[in-house]
Coordinates of C-alpha atoms and ligand atoms in Angstrom, one line a residue:
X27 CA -7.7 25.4 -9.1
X28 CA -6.7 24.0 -12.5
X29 CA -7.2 19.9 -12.1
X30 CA -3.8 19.7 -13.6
X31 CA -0.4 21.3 -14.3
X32 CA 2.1 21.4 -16.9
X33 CA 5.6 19.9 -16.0
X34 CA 8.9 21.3 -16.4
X35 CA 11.1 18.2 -17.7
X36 CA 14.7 18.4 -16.1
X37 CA 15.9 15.1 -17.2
X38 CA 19.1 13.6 -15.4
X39 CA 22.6 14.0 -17.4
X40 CA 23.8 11.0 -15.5
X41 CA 21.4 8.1 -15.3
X42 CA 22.3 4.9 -14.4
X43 CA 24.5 3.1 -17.4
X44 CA 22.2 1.0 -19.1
X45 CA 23.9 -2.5 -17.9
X46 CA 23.8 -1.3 -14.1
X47 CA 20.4 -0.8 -14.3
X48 CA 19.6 -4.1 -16.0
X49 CA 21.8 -5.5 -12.8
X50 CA 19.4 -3.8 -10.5
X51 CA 16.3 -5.3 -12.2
X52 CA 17.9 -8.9 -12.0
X53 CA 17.6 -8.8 -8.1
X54 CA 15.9 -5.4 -7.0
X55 CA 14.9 -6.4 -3.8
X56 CA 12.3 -4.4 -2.2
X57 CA 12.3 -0.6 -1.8
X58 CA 16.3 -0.6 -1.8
X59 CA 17.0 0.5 -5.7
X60 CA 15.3 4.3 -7.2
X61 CA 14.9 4.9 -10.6
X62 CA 16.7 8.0 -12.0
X63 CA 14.0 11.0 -11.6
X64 CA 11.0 12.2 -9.5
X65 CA 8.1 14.2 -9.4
X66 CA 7.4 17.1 -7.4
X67 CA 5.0 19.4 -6.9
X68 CA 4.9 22.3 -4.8
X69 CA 1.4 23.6 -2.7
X70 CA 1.3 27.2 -1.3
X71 CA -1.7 28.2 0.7
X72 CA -3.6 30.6 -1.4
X73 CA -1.9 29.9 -4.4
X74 CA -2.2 26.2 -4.8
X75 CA -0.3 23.5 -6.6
X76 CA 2.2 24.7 -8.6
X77 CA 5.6 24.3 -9.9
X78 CA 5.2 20.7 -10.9
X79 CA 8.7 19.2 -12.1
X80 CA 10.2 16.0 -13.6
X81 CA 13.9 16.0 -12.4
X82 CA 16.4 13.9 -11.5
X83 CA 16.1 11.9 -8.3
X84 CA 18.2 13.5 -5.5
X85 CA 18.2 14.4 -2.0
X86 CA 15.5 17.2 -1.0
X87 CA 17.2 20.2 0.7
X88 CA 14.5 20.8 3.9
X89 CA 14.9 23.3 6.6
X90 CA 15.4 21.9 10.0
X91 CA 12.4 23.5 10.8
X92 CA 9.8 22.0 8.4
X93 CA 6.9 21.3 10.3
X94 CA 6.9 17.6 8.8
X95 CA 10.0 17.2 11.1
X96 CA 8.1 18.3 14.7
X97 CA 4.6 17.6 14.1
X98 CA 4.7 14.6 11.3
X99 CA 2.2 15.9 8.5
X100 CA 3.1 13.4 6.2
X101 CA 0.9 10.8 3.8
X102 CA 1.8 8.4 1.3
X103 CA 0.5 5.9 -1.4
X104 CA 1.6 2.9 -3.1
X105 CA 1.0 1.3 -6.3
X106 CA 2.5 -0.8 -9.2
X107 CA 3.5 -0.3 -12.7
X108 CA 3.0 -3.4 -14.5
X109 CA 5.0 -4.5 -17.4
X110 CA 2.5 -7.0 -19.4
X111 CA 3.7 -9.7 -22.4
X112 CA 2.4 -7.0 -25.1
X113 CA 4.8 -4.7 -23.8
X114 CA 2.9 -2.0 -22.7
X115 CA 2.8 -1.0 -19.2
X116 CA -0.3 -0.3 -16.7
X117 CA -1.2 0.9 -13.3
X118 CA -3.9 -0.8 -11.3
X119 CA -6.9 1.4 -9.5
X120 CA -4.7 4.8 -9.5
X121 CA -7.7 7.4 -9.3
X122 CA -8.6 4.9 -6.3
X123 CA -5.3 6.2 -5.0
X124 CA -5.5 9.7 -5.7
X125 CA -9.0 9.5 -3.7
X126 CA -7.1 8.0 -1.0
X127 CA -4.4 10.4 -0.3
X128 CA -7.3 12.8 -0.6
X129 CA -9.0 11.1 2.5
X130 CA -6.0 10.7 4.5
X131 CA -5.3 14.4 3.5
X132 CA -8.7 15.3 5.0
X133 CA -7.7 13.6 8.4
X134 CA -3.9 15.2 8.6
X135 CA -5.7 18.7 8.1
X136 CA -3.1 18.6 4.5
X137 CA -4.5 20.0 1.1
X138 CA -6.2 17.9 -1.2
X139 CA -4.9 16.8 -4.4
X140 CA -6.5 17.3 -7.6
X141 CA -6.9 13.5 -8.6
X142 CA -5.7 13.8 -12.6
X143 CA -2.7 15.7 -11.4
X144 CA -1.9 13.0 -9.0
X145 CA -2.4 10.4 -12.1
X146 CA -0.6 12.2 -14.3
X147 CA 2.8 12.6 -11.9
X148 CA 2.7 9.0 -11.9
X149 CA 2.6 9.0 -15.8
X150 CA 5.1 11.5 -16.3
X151 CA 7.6 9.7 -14.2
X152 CA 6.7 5.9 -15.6
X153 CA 7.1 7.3 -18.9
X154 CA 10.4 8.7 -18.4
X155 CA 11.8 6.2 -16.6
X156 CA 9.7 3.2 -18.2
X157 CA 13.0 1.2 -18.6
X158 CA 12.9 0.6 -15.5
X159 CA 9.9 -1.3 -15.1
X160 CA 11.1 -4.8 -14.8
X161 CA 10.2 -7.4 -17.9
X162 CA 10.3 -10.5 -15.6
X163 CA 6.9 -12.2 -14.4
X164 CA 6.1 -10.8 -11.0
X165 CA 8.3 -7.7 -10.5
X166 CA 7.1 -4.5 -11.1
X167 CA 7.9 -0.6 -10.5
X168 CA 6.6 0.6 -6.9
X169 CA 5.5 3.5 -7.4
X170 CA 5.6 6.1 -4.0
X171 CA 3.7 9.1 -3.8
X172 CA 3.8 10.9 -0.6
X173 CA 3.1 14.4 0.8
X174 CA 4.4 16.6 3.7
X175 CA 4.6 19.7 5.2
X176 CA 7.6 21.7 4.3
X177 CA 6.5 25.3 6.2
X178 CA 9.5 27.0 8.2
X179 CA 7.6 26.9 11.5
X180 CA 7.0 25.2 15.4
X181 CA 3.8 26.7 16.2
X182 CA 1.9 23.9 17.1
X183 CA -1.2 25.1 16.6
X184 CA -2.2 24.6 12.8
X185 CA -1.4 22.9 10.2
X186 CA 1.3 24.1 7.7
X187 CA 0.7 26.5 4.8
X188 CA 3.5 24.8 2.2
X189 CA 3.6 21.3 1.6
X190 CA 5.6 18.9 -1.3
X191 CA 4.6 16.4 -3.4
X192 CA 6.4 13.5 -4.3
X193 CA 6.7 10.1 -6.6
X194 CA 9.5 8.3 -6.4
X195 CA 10.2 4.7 -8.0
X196 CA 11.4 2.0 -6.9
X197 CA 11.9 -1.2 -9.1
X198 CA 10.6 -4.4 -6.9
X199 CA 11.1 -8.4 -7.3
X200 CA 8.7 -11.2 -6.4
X201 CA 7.5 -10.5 -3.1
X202 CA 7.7 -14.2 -2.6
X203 CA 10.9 -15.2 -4.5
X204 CA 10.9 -18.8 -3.3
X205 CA 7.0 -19.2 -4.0
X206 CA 4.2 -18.1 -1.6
X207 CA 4.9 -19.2 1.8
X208 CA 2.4 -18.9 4.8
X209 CA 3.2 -16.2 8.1
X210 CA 3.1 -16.7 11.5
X211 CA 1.2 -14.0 13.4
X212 CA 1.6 -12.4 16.9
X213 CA -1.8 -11.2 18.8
X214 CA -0.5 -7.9 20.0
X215 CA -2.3 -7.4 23.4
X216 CA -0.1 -4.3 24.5
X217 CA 0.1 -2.4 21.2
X218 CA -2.7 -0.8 19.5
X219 CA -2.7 0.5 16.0
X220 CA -5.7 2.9 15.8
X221 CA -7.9 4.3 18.1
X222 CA -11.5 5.3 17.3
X223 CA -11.5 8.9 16.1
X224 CA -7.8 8.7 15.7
X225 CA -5.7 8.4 12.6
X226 CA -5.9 4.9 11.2
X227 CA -7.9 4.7 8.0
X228 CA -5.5 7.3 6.2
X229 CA -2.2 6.3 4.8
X230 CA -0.1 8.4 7.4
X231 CA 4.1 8.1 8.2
X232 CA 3.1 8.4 11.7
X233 CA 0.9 5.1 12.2
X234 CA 3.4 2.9 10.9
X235 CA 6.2 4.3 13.1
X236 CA 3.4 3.8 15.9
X237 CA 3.3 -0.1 14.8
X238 CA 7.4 -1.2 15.0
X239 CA 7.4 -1.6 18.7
X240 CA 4.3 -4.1 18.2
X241 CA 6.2 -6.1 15.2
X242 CA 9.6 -6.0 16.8
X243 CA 7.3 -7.7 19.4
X244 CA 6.1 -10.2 17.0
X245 CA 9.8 -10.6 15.8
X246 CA 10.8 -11.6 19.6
X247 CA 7.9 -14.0 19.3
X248 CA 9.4 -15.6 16.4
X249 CA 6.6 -14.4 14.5
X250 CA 6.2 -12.6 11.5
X251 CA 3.6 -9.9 11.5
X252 CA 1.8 -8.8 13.8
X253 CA -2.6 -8.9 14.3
X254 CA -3.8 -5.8 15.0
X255 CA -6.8 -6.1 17.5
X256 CA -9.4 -3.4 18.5
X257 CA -8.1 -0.5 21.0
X258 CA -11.3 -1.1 23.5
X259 CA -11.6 -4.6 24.1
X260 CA -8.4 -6.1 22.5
X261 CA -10.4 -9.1 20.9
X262 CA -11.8 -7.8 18.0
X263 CA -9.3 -8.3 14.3
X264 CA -8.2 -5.2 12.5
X265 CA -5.1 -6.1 10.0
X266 CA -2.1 -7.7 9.9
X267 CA 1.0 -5.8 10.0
X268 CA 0.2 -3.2 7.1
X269 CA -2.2 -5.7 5.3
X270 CA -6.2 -6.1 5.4
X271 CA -7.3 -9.3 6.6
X272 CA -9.5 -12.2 5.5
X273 CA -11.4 -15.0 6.0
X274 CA -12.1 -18.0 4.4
X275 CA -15.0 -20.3 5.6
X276 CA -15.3 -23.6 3.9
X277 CA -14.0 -24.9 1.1
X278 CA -14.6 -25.9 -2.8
X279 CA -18.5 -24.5 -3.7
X280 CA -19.1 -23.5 -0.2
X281 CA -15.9 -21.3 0.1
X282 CA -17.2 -17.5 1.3
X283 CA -15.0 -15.3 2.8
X284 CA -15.3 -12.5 5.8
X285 CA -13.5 -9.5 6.3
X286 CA -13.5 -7.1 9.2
X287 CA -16.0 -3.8 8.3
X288 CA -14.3 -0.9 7.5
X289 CA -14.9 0.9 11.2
X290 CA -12.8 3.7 11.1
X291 CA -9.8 2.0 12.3
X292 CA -9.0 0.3 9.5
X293 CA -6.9 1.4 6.6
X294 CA -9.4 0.7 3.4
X295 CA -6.9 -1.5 1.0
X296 CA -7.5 -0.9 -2.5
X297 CA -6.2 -5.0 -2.6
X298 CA -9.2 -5.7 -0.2
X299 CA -11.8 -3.6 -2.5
X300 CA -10.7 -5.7 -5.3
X301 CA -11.3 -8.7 -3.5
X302 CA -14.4 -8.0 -2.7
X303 CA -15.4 -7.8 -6.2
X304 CA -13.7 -10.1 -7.8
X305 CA -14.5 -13.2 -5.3
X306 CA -18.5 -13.0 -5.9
X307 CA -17.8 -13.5 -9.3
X308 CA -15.5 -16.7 -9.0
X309 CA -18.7 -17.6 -6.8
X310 CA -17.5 -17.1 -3.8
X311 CA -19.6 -15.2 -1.0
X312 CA -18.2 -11.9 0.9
X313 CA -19.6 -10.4 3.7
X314 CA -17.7 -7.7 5.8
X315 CA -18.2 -7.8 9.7
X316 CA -16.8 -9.0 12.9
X317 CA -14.2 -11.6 14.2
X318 CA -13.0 -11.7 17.8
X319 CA -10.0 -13.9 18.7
X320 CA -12.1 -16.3 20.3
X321 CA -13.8 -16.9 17.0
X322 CA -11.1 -17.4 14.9
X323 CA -9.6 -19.9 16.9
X324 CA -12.9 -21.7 17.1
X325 CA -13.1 -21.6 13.6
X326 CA -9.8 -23.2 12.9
X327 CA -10.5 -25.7 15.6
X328 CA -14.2 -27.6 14.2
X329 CA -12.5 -26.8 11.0
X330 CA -15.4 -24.5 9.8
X331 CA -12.5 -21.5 9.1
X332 CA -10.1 -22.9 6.4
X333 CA -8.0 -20.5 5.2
X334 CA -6.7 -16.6 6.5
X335 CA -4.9 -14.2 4.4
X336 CA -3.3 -10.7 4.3
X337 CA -4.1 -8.5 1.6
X338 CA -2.4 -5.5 0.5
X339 CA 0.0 -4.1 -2.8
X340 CA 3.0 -5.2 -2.1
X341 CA 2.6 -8.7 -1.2
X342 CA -1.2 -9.0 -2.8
X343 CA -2.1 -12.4 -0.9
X344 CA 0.0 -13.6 2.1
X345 CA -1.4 -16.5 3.5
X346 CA -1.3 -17.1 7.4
X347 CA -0.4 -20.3 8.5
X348 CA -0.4 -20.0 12.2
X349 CA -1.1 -17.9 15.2
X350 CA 0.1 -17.2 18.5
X351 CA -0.4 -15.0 21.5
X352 CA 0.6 -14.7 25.2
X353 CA -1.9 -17.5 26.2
X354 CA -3.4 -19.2 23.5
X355 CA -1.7 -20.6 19.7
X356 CA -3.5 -22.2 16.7
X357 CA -3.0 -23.5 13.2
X358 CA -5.2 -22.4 10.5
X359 CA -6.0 -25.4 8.5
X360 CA -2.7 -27.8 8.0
X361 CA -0.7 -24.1 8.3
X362 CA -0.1 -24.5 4.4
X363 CA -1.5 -22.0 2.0
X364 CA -4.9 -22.4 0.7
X365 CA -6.5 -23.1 -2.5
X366 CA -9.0 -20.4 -2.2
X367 CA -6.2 -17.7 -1.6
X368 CA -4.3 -19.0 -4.6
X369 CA -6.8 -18.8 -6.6
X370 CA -7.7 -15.1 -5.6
X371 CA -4.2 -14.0 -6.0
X372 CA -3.8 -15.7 -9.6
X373 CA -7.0 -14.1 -10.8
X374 CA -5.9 -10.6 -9.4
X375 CA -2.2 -11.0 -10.6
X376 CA -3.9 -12.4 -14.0
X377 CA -5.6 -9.1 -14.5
X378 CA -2.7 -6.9 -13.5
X379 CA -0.3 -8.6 -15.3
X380 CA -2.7 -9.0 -18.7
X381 CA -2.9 -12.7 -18.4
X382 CA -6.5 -12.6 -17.7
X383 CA -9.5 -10.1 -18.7
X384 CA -10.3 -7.1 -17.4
X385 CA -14.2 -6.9 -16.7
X386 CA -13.6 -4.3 -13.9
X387 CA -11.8 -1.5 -16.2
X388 CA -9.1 -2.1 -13.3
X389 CA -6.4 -1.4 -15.5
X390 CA -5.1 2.2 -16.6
X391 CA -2.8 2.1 -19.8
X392 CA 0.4 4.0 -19.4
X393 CA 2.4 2.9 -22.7
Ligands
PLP26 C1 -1.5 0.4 2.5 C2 -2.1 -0.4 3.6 C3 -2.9 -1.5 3.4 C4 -3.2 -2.1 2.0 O1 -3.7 -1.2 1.1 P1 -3.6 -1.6 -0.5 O2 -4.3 -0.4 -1.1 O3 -4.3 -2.8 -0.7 O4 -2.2 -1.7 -0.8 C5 -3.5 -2.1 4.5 N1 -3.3 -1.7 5.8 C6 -2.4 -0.7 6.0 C7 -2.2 -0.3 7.4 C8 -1.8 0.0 5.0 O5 -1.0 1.1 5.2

C-alpha cells in the first residue's frame, strides 16, 4: 500500500462570498459553521485506499444499509489549525493523530490509515480553504477527521469491507469567550463510560453517545460535566466528560501534578501527553497513577490538593471548581481557577499559537 495518494481537486463553484465568511469568523461558535470543501478517501478491502478527493462540502449520499448505520463502526479525531502573528498557519501533534485513529481503528476491527496520507488530507483541505482559519487570538480551524463503514450489508458478524474517510472544517471561537471560568462536576455513580476490555481508549462515535445519559444527568444536577469513575468499584477517577483529568498538589515550587494511568479505559489525550512533558520542564513534577473519590475530597479538604483540571483540544485547560455527588460535595481550593493551570495552558497556547518556542518540534507548518 502506497503511504500516500494523489488528490483529485474538485473545488466548489459557489463558496461562501467572501464577507459572509468573514461574518462567520467574527462569532463561529463551536462546531456550528463548515468551511467550503472536504476530504475524502475511499477504502475497499483488497484494494485499499483510493480515490482520494478535495471537493466541495456537501451531504454524503449513504445507503440505508451501511453498516455504520446498524452496527456503529465509526472513529474520529480532532485537531486545530492555528493561525500565528507571522501569518503562517500550523497544526499541533498531527502524526500523534494519525497514530490514534490507527489505535482506535485496531479496536473497531476498521483498516488502518497510512499516517502521511492522513496528514496530508488535512493539508490539502487547510490549504484550500486556509481563509478560513480565523486571524483573531484564540480561535482556530477544528479540524474533524472521521472514518466509517459504508458496506451495503446487516450481517452482523464481521466487520465491513468499504469504509470512508473524512475531514471536515469547522472554524471555532474562544472556548472561553468571557475568560476561563471553573466547572462544576457530577460523580456519576449509575453511568459508566468504559469497561475493561471494552472500547474506551479509542476515539469511537459510539462511546460518546454511551456518555449523554450520564451528562444530561450532570445537567439535572446543575452540573457541568460529568467525572467518569471506574466500572468495577465506582471510586476510582477516569475523565471528565470527554477531557483527561489532572491533579495539582501544592502550590508555588512544590506544585506536582497527578494524572490517572492510562489503564485501558481511558482515552490517551494528545493535550494530556503534552502536559506531561511540558510541566517537568516549568519544574513541576508528574506522576501518572491512582485517585479514588475519597482521596480527592481529602485532598481538597487538608488543602494538600490545590488545583483540578480537564484537559483536552477543544477547551485545552478547564479548571474544576467544584464537585458534587449523590452524598458527598466539595470545593477544590477557593473553586476559582488556579495559577498552576494558567500557567500550563499559557505555555501550551504560547507554543501553538507561536508566542512562545517550540523545544518539542510540536508544531507542523502548513503555510
Ligand atoms: C478526545 C478525547 C480526549 C482528549 O484528547 P485530546 O487529544 O487531548 O484532544 C479525552 N477524553 C476523551 C473521552 C476524548 O474523546
Amino acid at each position: 500500500m502506497s503511504t500516500t495518494l494523489d488528490f483529485d481537486i474538485r473545488l466548489n463553484e459557489r463558496p461562501l462570498p467572501a464577507a459572509d465568511r468573514e461574518a462567520v469568523l467574527a462569532d463561529p461558535g463551536w462546531g456550528l459553521h463548515f468551511t467550503d470543501h472536504m476530504v475524502t478517501i475511499r477504502y475497499t478491502e483488497g484494494e485499499g485506499w483510493h480515490d482520494a478527493r478535495l471537493e466541495p462540502y456537501a451531504p454524503i449520499p449513504m445507503d440505508p444499509a451501511s453498516q455504520v448505520f446498524h452496527y456503529a463502526q465509526e472513529l474520529f479525531e480532532g485537531l486545530k489549525a492555528y493561525r500565528r502573528p507571522d501569518g503562517s498557519i500550523v497544526t499541533f501533534r498531527p502524526y500523534m493523530n494519525a497514530a490514534r485513529m490507527n489505535r482506535s481503528a485496531q479496536r473497531m476491527a476498521m483498516p488502518e490509515i497510512p499516517e502521511q496520507l492522513f496528514v496530508d488530507a488535512l493539508e490539502v483541505l487547510v490549504r484550500q480553504d486556509r481563509d478560513w482559519v480565523p486571524t483573531r487570538d484564540g480561535y482556530s480551524l477544528y479540524l474533524r477527521p472521521f472514518m466509517f463503514a459504508t458496506t451495503r450489508a446487516l450481517g452482523v458478524n464481521q466487520p465491513a469491507k468499504e469504509y470512508l474517510f473524512v475531514v471536515i472544517a469547522s472554524p471555532s471561537g474562544n472556548y472561553y469567550s468571557k475568560g476561563v471560568r471553573p466547572v462544576t462536576v457530577w460523580l456519576s455513580q449509575d453511568y459508566t463510560r468504559a469497561a475493561p476490555g471494552g472500547t474506551g481508549e479509542a476515539k469511537f462515535g459510539g462511546n460518546y453517545a454511551a456518555s449523554f445519559a450520564g451528562q444530561a444527568e450532570a445537567v439535572e444536577q446543575g452540573c457541568d460535566q460529568v467525572v467518569w469513575l471506574d466500572a468495577i468499584e465506582h471510586r476510582w477517577v477516569e475523565e471528565v466528560g470527554s477531557m483527561n483529568l489532572m491533579f495539582v498538589y501544592g502550590s508555588g515550587a512544590d506544585a506536582r501534578l497527578l494524572t490517572p494511568a492510562l489503564t485501558g479505559t481511558l482515552l490517551p489525550g494528545i493535550t494530556r501527553d503534552s502536559m506531561l512533558k511540558l510541566a517537568p520542564d516549568l519544574g513541576i513534577p508528574v506522576e501518572e497513577g491512582k485517585i479514588s473519590i475519597e482521596e480527592w475530597q481529602a485532598g481538597c479538604e487538608s488543602g494538600e490538593l490545590t488545583e483540578v483540571f480537564g484537559c483536552g483540544t477543544a477547551a485545552i485547560i478547564s479548571p474544576v471548581g467544584a464537585v458534587k455527588g449523590a452524598d458527598r460535595a466539595w470545593t477544590i481550593g477557593d473553586g476559582g481557577t488556579g495559577e498552576v493551570s494558567m500557567r500550563l495552558r499559557e505555555e501550551l497556547i504560547g507554543i501553538q499559537y507561536g508566542h512562545r518556542p517550540d523545544p518539542y518540534g510540536w508544531v507542523h507548518e502548513i503555510i
